[in-house]
Coordinates of C-alpha atoms (C1' of nucleotides) in Angstrom, one line a residue:
Chain Y
M1 CA 116.5 10.0 74.0
S2 CA 116.9 13.7 74.9
G3 CA 114.1 15.2 73.0
L4 CA 112.3 18.5 73.6
R5 CA 109.9 16.8 75.9
E6 CA 112.7 15.4 78.1
R7 CA 114.3 18.8 78.5
Q8 CA 111.0 20.5 79.2
K9 CA 110.2 17.9 81.9
A10 CA 113.6 18.4 83.6
D11 CA 113.1 22.1 83.4
R12 CA 109.7 22.1 85.0
H13 CA 110.9 19.8 87.8
R14 CA 113.6 22.3 88.6
R15 CA 111.3 25.3 88.3
I16 CA 108.8 23.7 90.7
I17 CA 111.5 22.7 93.3
D18 CA 113.1 26.2 93.1
A19 CA 109.8 28.0 93.5
A20 CA 108.8 25.7 96.4
T21 CA 112.1 26.1 98.2
E22 CA 111.8 29.9 98.0
L23 CA 108.2 30.0 99.1
F24 CA 108.7 27.4 101.9
R25 CA 111.4 29.6 103.3
E26 CA 109.5 32.8 102.8
A27 CA 106.1 31.8 103.9
G28 CA 106.6 28.5 105.7
Y29 CA 105.2 25.2 104.5
E30 CA 101.6 25.9 105.3
G31 CA 101.9 29.5 104.1
A32 CA 103.2 28.4 100.7
K33 CA 100.0 27.8 98.7
I34 CA 100.2 25.4 95.8
E35 CA 98.7 28.1 93.7
A36 CA 101.6 30.4 94.5
I37 CA 104.2 27.7 93.9
A38 CA 102.5 27.1 90.5
A39 CA 102.5 30.7 89.6
R40 CA 106.1 31.3 90.6
A41 CA 107.2 28.1 88.7
E42 CA 105.1 29.4 85.7
V43 CA 103.2 26.1 85.5
S44 CA 99.6 25.2 86.3
I45 CA 98.4 23.6 89.4
G46 CA 97.6 20.4 87.5
T47 CA 101.1 20.1 86.3
I48 CA 102.5 20.2 89.8
Y49 CA 100.2 17.3 90.6
N50 CA 101.5 15.6 87.5
Y51 CA 105.1 15.8 88.9
Y52 CA 104.4 15.3 92.6
Q53 CA 101.6 13.2 94.2
N54 CA 100.9 15.9 96.8
K55 CA 102.4 19.0 98.5
G56 CA 104.3 16.8 100.9
D57 CA 106.2 15.1 98.1
I58 CA 107.6 18.5 97.0
L59 CA 109.0 19.1 100.4
G60 CA 110.2 15.5 100.4
A61 CA 112.3 16.1 97.3
I62 CA 114.0 19.0 99.0
V63 CA 114.6 17.0 102.2
S64 CA 116.0 14.1 100.3
M65 CA 118.6 16.3 98.6
E66 CA 119.7 17.7 101.9
V67 CA 120.0 14.3 103.7
N68 CA 121.9 12.9 100.7
E69 CA 124.4 15.7 101.1
V70 CA 124.8 14.9 104.8
L71 CA 125.3 11.2 104.0
N72 CA 128.0 12.1 101.6
A73 CA 129.8 14.4 104.1
G74 CA 129.6 11.6 106.7
Q75 CA 131.5 9.2 104.5
G76 CA 134.7 11.1 105.1
V77 CA 134.4 10.5 108.9
V78 CA 133.8 6.8 108.5
A79 CA 136.7 6.5 106.1
S80 CA 139.2 8.1 108.5
P81 CA 137.7 8.7 112.0
P82 CA 139.3 10.6 114.9
A83 CA 141.4 8.2 117.0
N84 CA 139.0 8.1 119.9
V85 CA 135.5 6.6 120.2
G86 CA 133.8 9.6 121.8
D87 CA 135.3 12.0 119.3
A88 CA 134.6 9.8 116.3
L89 CA 130.9 9.6 117.2
D90 CA 130.7 13.3 118.1
T91 CA 132.3 14.2 114.8
L92 CA 129.9 12.2 112.7
I93 CA 126.9 13.3 114.6
G94 CA 128.2 16.9 114.4
I95 CA 128.2 16.7 110.7
Y96 CA 124.6 15.5 110.6
I97 CA 123.4 18.2 112.9
E98 CA 125.5 21.1 111.6
H99 CA 124.4 20.5 108.0
S100 CA 120.8 20.0 109.0
L101 CA 119.6 23.6 108.8
N102 CA 121.5 24.6 105.6
Y103 CA 118.5 24.4 103.3
L104 CA 115.7 23.4 105.6
S105 CA 114.2 25.5 108.3
K106 CA 113.0 23.9 111.6
E107 CA 109.4 24.3 110.4
M108 CA 110.2 22.5 107.1
W109 CA 111.8 19.6 109.1
R110 CA 108.7 19.4 111.4
Q111 CA 106.5 19.2 108.4
A112 CA 108.7 16.6 106.7
M113 CA 108.9 14.4 109.7
A114 CA 105.2 14.7 110.3
I115 CA 104.4 13.7 106.7
S116 CA 106.7 10.7 106.9
T117 CA 104.9 9.3 109.9
Q118 CA 101.5 10.3 108.6
L119 CA 101.9 8.8 105.1
P120 CA 104.6 6.1 105.5
D121 CA 103.6 4.6 102.2
S122 CA 103.7 7.7 100.1
P123 CA 106.8 8.2 97.9
F124 CA 108.3 10.6 100.4
G125 CA 107.3 8.5 103.4
Q126 CA 109.2 5.5 101.9
A127 CA 112.2 7.7 100.9
Y128 CA 112.4 9.2 104.4
T129 CA 112.4 5.8 106.0
G130 CA 115.1 4.7 103.6
L131 CA 117.2 7.8 104.4
D132 CA 116.9 7.0 108.1
R133 CA 118.1 3.5 107.4
E134 CA 121.1 4.8 105.5
L135 CA 122.1 7.1 108.4
T136 CA 121.8 4.2 110.8
K137 CA 124.0 2.1 108.5
Q138 CA 126.6 4.8 108.4
I139 CA 126.8 5.0 112.2
S140 CA 127.1 1.2 112.3
A141 CA 129.8 1.4 109.7
L142 CA 131.7 3.8 111.8
I143 CA 131.5 1.4 114.8
A144 CA 132.7 -1.4 112.6
R145 CA 135.5 0.8 111.4
L146 CA 136.5 1.5 115.0
Q147 CA 136.4 -2.2 115.7
E148 CA 138.9 -2.7 112.8
I149 CA 141.2 -0.1 114.2
G150 CA 141.0 -1.7 117.6
L151 CA 139.3 1.2 119.3
V152 CA 136.1 -0.7 120.0
R153 CA 135.8 -4.2 121.4
V154 CA 135.1 -6.7 118.7
D155 CA 132.7 -8.7 120.8
I156 CA 130.0 -6.0 120.9
D157 CA 127.0 -6.0 118.6
G158 CA 127.9 -3.1 116.3
A159 CA 124.6 -3.0 114.4
A160 CA 122.6 -2.8 117.7
V161 CA 124.8 0.0 119.0
G162 CA 124.5 1.9 115.7
E163 CA 120.7 1.7 115.9
L164 CA 120.7 2.8 119.5
I165 CA 122.9 5.8 118.8
F166 CA 121.0 6.8 115.7
N167 CA 117.6 6.4 117.3
N168 CA 118.6 8.5 120.3
M169 CA 120.1 11.2 118.1
N170 CA 117.1 11.2 115.8
M171 CA 114.7 11.6 118.7
M172 CA 116.8 14.4 120.1
F173 CA 116.8 16.1 116.7
I174 CA 113.0 15.8 116.6
E175 CA 112.7 17.5 119.9
F176 CA 115.2 20.1 118.7
V177 CA 113.2 21.1 115.7
K178 CA 110.0 21.2 117.7
R179 CA 111.5 24.0 119.9
D180 CA 112.4 27.1 117.8
E181 CA 114.6 28.4 120.6
A182 CA 116.6 25.2 120.9
K183 CA 120.3 25.7 119.9
I184 CA 122.7 23.4 118.1
P185 CA 125.5 23.4 120.7
E186 CA 123.1 22.4 123.5
L187 CA 121.7 19.6 121.3
R188 CA 125.2 18.3 120.6
A189 CA 126.2 18.5 124.3
A190 CA 123.1 16.6 125.4
I191 CA 123.7 13.8 122.9
R192 CA 127.4 13.6 123.9
R193 CA 126.3 13.2 127.5
Q194 CA 123.8 10.4 126.6
N195 CA 126.4 8.6 124.5
R196 CA 129.1 8.8 127.2
V197 CA 127.9 5.6 129.1
L198 CA 127.8 3.7 125.8
V199 CA 131.2 5.0 124.7
A200 CA 132.8 3.8 128.0
A201 CA 131.2 0.4 127.6
I202 CA 132.3 -0.3 124.0
G203 CA 135.7 1.2 124.0
T204 CA 138.8 -1.1 124.4
Chain D
M1 CA 78.9 25.8 140.6
S2 CA 77.4 22.7 139.2
G3 CA 74.6 24.2 137.3
L4 CA 72.8 22.9 134.2
R5 CA 75.4 24.5 132.0
E6 CA 78.3 22.7 133.8
R7 CA 76.7 19.3 133.4
Q8 CA 75.8 19.9 129.8
K9 CA 79.3 20.8 129.1
A10 CA 80.8 17.7 130.7
D11 CA 78.2 15.6 128.9
R12 CA 79.0 17.1 125.5
H13 CA 82.7 16.6 126.1
R14 CA 82.1 12.9 126.7
R15 CA 79.7 12.5 123.8
I16 CA 82.3 14.1 121.4
I17 CA 85.1 11.9 122.6
D18 CA 83.0 8.8 122.5
A19 CA 81.7 9.5 119.0
A20 CA 85.2 10.4 117.8
T21 CA 86.8 7.2 119.3
E22 CA 84.2 5.1 117.6
L23 CA 84.5 6.8 114.2
F24 CA 88.3 6.9 114.3
R25 CA 88.3 3.2 114.8
E26 CA 85.6 2.5 112.2
A27 CA 86.8 4.8 109.5
G28 CA 90.3 5.9 110.4
Y29 CA 91.4 9.4 111.4
E30 CA 91.1 10.9 107.9
G31 CA 87.9 9.0 107.2
A32 CA 86.1 10.3 110.3
K33 CA 84.6 13.5 109.1
I34 CA 84.0 16.2 111.6
E35 CA 80.5 16.4 110.3
A36 CA 80.0 12.7 111.1
I37 CA 81.5 13.1 114.6
A38 CA 79.2 16.0 115.2
A39 CA 76.2 14.1 114.1
R40 CA 77.0 11.0 116.2
A41 CA 77.7 13.2 119.2
E42 CA 74.4 15.0 118.6
V43 CA 76.1 18.3 118.6
S44 CA 76.8 20.9 115.9
I45 CA 80.1 21.3 114.1
G46 CA 80.5 24.7 115.7
T47 CA 80.2 23.1 119.1
I48 CA 83.0 20.7 118.4
Y49 CA 85.3 23.6 117.5
N50 CA 84.2 25.4 120.7
Y51 CA 85.4 22.4 122.7
Y52 CA 88.5 21.5 120.7
Q53 CA 90.8 23.8 118.7
N54 CA 91.0 21.3 115.8
K55 CA 90.5 17.7 114.8
G56 CA 93.9 16.8 116.1
D57 CA 93.0 17.9 119.6
I58 CA 90.2 15.4 119.7
L59 CA 92.6 12.6 118.9
G60 CA 94.9 14.2 121.4
A61 CA 92.5 13.8 124.2
I62 CA 92.1 10.1 123.4
V63 CA 95.9 9.6 123.2
S64 CA 96.4 11.4 126.5
M65 CA 94.0 9.1 128.3
E66 CA 95.8 6.0 126.9
V67 CA 99.3 7.2 127.8
N68 CA 98.2 8.2 131.3
E69 CA 96.9 4.6 131.8
V70 CA 100.3 3.3 130.6
L71 CA 102.2 5.6 133.0
N72 CA 100.0 4.3 135.8
A73 CA 100.7 0.7 134.9
G74 CA 104.4 1.4 134.8
Q75 CA 104.5 2.6 138.4
G76 CA 104.1 -0.9 139.7
V77 CA 107.2 -2.0 137.9
V78 CA 109.2 0.9 139.2
A79 CA 108.0 0.2 142.7
S80 CA 109.0 -3.5 142.7
P81 CA 111.1 -4.3 139.7
P82 CA 112.3 -7.8 138.6
A83 CA 115.6 -8.7 140.3
N84 CA 117.7 -8.3 137.1
V85 CA 118.4 -5.2 135.1
G86 CA 117.6 -6.7 131.7
D87 CA 114.3 -8.1 132.9
A88 CA 113.4 -5.0 134.7
L89 CA 113.8 -2.8 131.6
D90 CA 112.0 -5.4 129.4
T91 CA 109.1 -5.6 131.8
L92 CA 108.6 -1.8 131.9
I93 CA 109.0 -1.4 128.1
G94 CA 106.7 -4.4 127.7
I95 CA 104.0 -2.7 129.6
Y96 CA 104.3 0.4 127.4
I97 CA 104.2 -1.6 124.2
E98 CA 101.5 -4.1 125.1
H99 CA 99.1 -1.4 126.3
S100 CA 99.7 0.8 123.3
L101 CA 97.2 -0.7 120.9
N102 CA 94.3 -1.1 123.5
Y103 CA 92.4 2.0 122.4
L104 CA 94.5 3.4 119.6
S105 CA 95.0 1.8 116.2
K106 CA 98.4 2.2 114.5
E107 CA 96.8 4.7 112.2
M108 CA 95.6 6.8 115.1
W109 CA 99.1 6.7 116.6
R110 CA 100.6 7.8 113.3
Q111 CA 98.3 10.7 113.1
A112 CA 98.9 11.6 116.8
M113 CA 102.6 11.6 116.4
A114 CA 102.5 13.5 113.2
I115 CA 100.3 16.2 114.7
S116 CA 102.6 16.5 117.7
T117 CA 105.6 17.3 115.6
Q118 CA 103.6 19.4 113.1
L119 CA 102.0 21.6 115.7
P120 CA 104.3 21.4 118.8
D121 CA 102.7 24.5 120.3
S122 CA 99.1 23.3 120.0
P123 CA 97.4 22.1 123.2
F124 CA 97.9 18.5 122.1
G125 CA 101.5 19.1 120.9
Q126 CA 102.5 20.4 124.3
A127 CA 100.6 17.6 126.1
Y128 CA 102.3 15.0 123.9
T129 CA 105.8 16.3 124.6
G130 CA 104.9 16.4 128.3
L131 CA 103.8 12.7 128.2
D132 CA 107.1 11.7 126.5
R133 CA 108.9 13.5 129.3
E134 CA 106.9 11.6 131.9
L135 CA 107.7 8.3 130.3
T136 CA 111.4 9.2 130.2
K137 CA 111.3 10.1 133.8
Q138 CA 109.7 6.8 134.7
I139 CA 112.5 4.9 133.0
S140 CA 115.1 7.0 134.7
A141 CA 113.2 6.3 138.0
L142 CA 113.5 2.6 137.3
I143 CA 117.3 3.0 136.8
A144 CA 117.5 4.9 140.0
R145 CA 115.5 2.2 141.8
L146 CA 117.9 -0.4 140.5
Q147 CA 120.8 1.6 141.7
E148 CA 119.2 1.7 145.2
I149 CA 118.8 -2.1 145.1
G150 CA 122.4 -2.5 144.0
L151 CA 121.7 -4.0 140.6
V152 CA 123.0 -1.0 138.7
R153 CA 126.4 0.8 139.4
V154 CA 125.8 4.0 141.3
D155 CA 128.5 5.9 139.3
I156 CA 126.5 5.8 136.0
D157 CA 124.4 8.7 134.8
G158 CA 120.9 7.4 135.4
A159 CA 119.2 10.3 133.8
A160 CA 121.2 10.0 130.6
V161 CA 120.7 6.3 130.4
G162 CA 117.0 6.7 130.9
E163 CA 116.8 9.2 128.0
L164 CA 118.9 6.9 125.8
I165 CA 116.6 4.0 126.5
F166 CA 113.4 6.0 126.1
N167 CA 114.5 7.7 122.9
N168 CA 115.5 4.4 121.3
M169 CA 112.3 2.7 122.3
N170 CA 110.2 5.6 121.1
M171 CA 111.9 5.7 117.7
M172 CA 111.4 1.9 117.4
F173 CA 107.8 2.4 118.3
I174 CA 107.4 5.0 115.6
E175 CA 108.8 2.7 113.0
F176 CA 106.5 0.0 114.4
V177 CA 103.3 2.0 113.9
K178 CA 104.5 3.1 110.4
R179 CA 104.4 -0.6 109.2
D180 CA 101.0 -2.2 109.6
E181 CA 102.5 -5.7 109.3
A182 CA 105.0 -5.1 112.1
K183 CA 104.3 -7.3 115.2
I184 CA 104.7 -6.6 118.9
P185 CA 107.0 -9.6 119.8
E186 CA 109.5 -8.6 117.1
L187 CA 109.5 -5.1 118.3
R188 CA 110.2 -6.1 121.8
A189 CA 112.9 -8.5 120.7
A190 CA 114.6 -5.8 118.7
I191 CA 114.6 -3.4 121.6
R192 CA 115.9 -6.0 124.0
R193 CA 118.8 -6.6 121.6
Q194 CA 119.6 -2.9 121.4
N195 CA 119.5 -2.6 125.2
R196 CA 121.7 -5.6 125.8
V197 CA 125.0 -3.7 125.4
L198 CA 123.7 -1.0 127.7
V199 CA 122.4 -3.5 130.3
A200 CA 125.8 -5.2 130.4
A201 CA 127.6 -1.9 130.8
I202 CA 125.5 -0.5 133.7
G203 CA 124.9 -3.7 135.7
T204 CA 126.9 -4.5 138.8
Chain M
dA1 C1' 105.1 16.8 55.6
dA2 C1' 100.5 15.1 57.1
dG3 C1' 97.8 12.8 60.3
dA4 C1' 97.2 9.9 64.3
dA5 C1' 98.7 8.4 68.7
dA6 C1' 100.8 9.4 72.9
dA7 C1' 102.1 12.3 76.5
dG8 C1' 101.4 16.3 79.1
dT9 C1' 99.0 20.6 80.5
dT10 C1' 95.3 23.3 82.2
dG11 C1' 92.1 25.4 85.5
dA12 C1' 87.5 25.0 87.0
dA13 C1' 85.0 22.1 90.2
dC14 C1' 85.1 19.3 94.4
dC15 C1' 85.6 18.2 99.2
dA16 C1' 86.4 18.6 104.0
dA17 C1' 88.5 21.4 107.8
dT18 C1' 87.9 25.6 109.8
dT19 C1' 85.9 30.3 110.6
dC20 C1' 82.2 33.5 111.2
dT21 C1' 77.8 35.4 112.5
dA22 C1' 73.2 35.7 113.8
dA23 C1' 70.0 33.3 116.8
dA24 C1' 69.0 30.7 121.1
dA25 C1' 69.8 29.4 125.8
dT26 C1' 71.5 30.2 130.6
dT27 C1' 72.6 32.9 134.3
dG28 C1' 72.4 36.3 138.0
dA29 C1' 71.2 41.0 139.5
dG30 C1' 67.5 43.8 141.0
Chain V
dC1 C1' 60.0 37.1 138.1
dT2 C1' 62.3 39.6 134.3
dC3 C1' 65.7 41.0 131.4
dA4 C1' 70.5 42.3 130.1
dA5 C1' 74.9 40.1 129.8
dT6 C1' 77.3 36.2 128.6
dT7 C1' 77.9 31.8 126.7
dT8 C1' 76.8 28.4 123.4
dT9 C1' 74.8 26.8 119.2
dA10 C1' 73.8 26.0 114.2
dG11 C1' 75.0 26.0 109.8
dA12 C1' 76.4 28.9 105.9
dA13 C1' 80.6 30.9 103.9
dT14 C1' 85.5 30.5 103.3
dT15 C1' 89.8 28.3 102.2
dG16 C1' 93.2 25.6 100.1
dG17 C1' 94.7 20.9 98.6
dT18 C1' 93.4 17.6 95.2
dT19 C1' 90.9 15.6 91.0
dC20 C1' 89.4 15.3 86.4
dA21 C1' 87.8 16.0 81.6
dA22 C1' 88.9 18.8 77.8
dC23 C1' 92.6 20.8 75.3
dT24 C1' 97.7 21.3 73.5
dT25 C1' 102.0 19.9 72.3
dT26 C1' 105.3 16.5 71.0
dT27 C1' 106.5 12.4 68.8
dC28 C1' 106.0 8.7 65.6
dT29 C1' 104.8 6.6 61.1
dT30 C1' 104.6 6.5 56.4

DNA sequence: AAGAAAAGTTGAACCAATTCTAAAATTGAG
DNA sequence: CTCAATTTTAGAATTGGTTCAACTTTTCTT
């Protein structure tokens, strides 16, 4: 099962992703020519297209890794949230936002988001939509957890509130990556302010 | 001031927009080649690039017209809203959504949204961000109006609630245009459901 | 271990957006 | 009216992502 071909394939995948990650950061998404990625990965252009349907999918693979890390980090908060609705939400959202620029620059985020709406049916488009859904579910799970603990009224529609909070956060994040000078603390403060009405309404 | 040159310029602008609108609808954004738009507008390729920085800006001009119409239609609701918070919001949002596919196909919306995040500093990118801001302000204005009438508590942060509602609606609209089979009534119902908690919380 | 089949690799050719440049048209000063 | 300055045009050249047909390498079979 683990013949030479398998190992070579895995190795090429890694080399392509590594080369692309470096070049995207060095030259930006547009600036990173496929030819250059191929050269740095020591692979031909054709091989890249054998592994990824298009340039966007290469970026997509990088984005997916990052979002999966964030989802993982979020699990901890859902499992044992701060004992206060506002703080619980702020902590989870904080994890998302603070991790977001670890591997990806704002420009990479912009491109990734653009591609996911431009080509919703491409491999990456579908993966991105799936990741958004996972994040929404995680926020809803936090609300459900808070309902169990007795911090949130059990008669509120947790799924709907989770969607509302995620959609607002996501839109704010989109505006955030669109402005290079926008700063993380301001983003978090703005989202906290927007959530305040909601937090007051759903808390016990 | 209104010499031959002025009139020709206005005429060419119109011809380019008309040709592009037709071709975008017939062949989709990607399928509408600049060469074909130029031919139908009876203008050269160079001329198109003299009038618009890039293909996206042509689409941008069309989108801007559409959104401005929607903003206009929304004014009526803000001026005399239905006598009930839930209905007021639903009516305004309904106007936005129902108008949205008048001139633009889902594919055109996808492209327009993608371009606005990909190139936030291009003429169209800035215009699009501005239009989003206008829509947010209009929703906030509706909340303020409802506060005046006494339907919404005066102690809630109307601007924050307006942003929350717009951002959620906009995100839902993005998901809506990403799925060709998604239908308007379902979209409206989902947004109504999400807004319900909020409506209950801010109503008097 | 040889030969055939399967799987993967390569890079030159293709295509469409965008840029560039020389030619043509319009304007206004004298 | 004329012509130099300025704007606009046309379309050829450039550019970079993507495709494709020929070539290699690996695996399988006996």
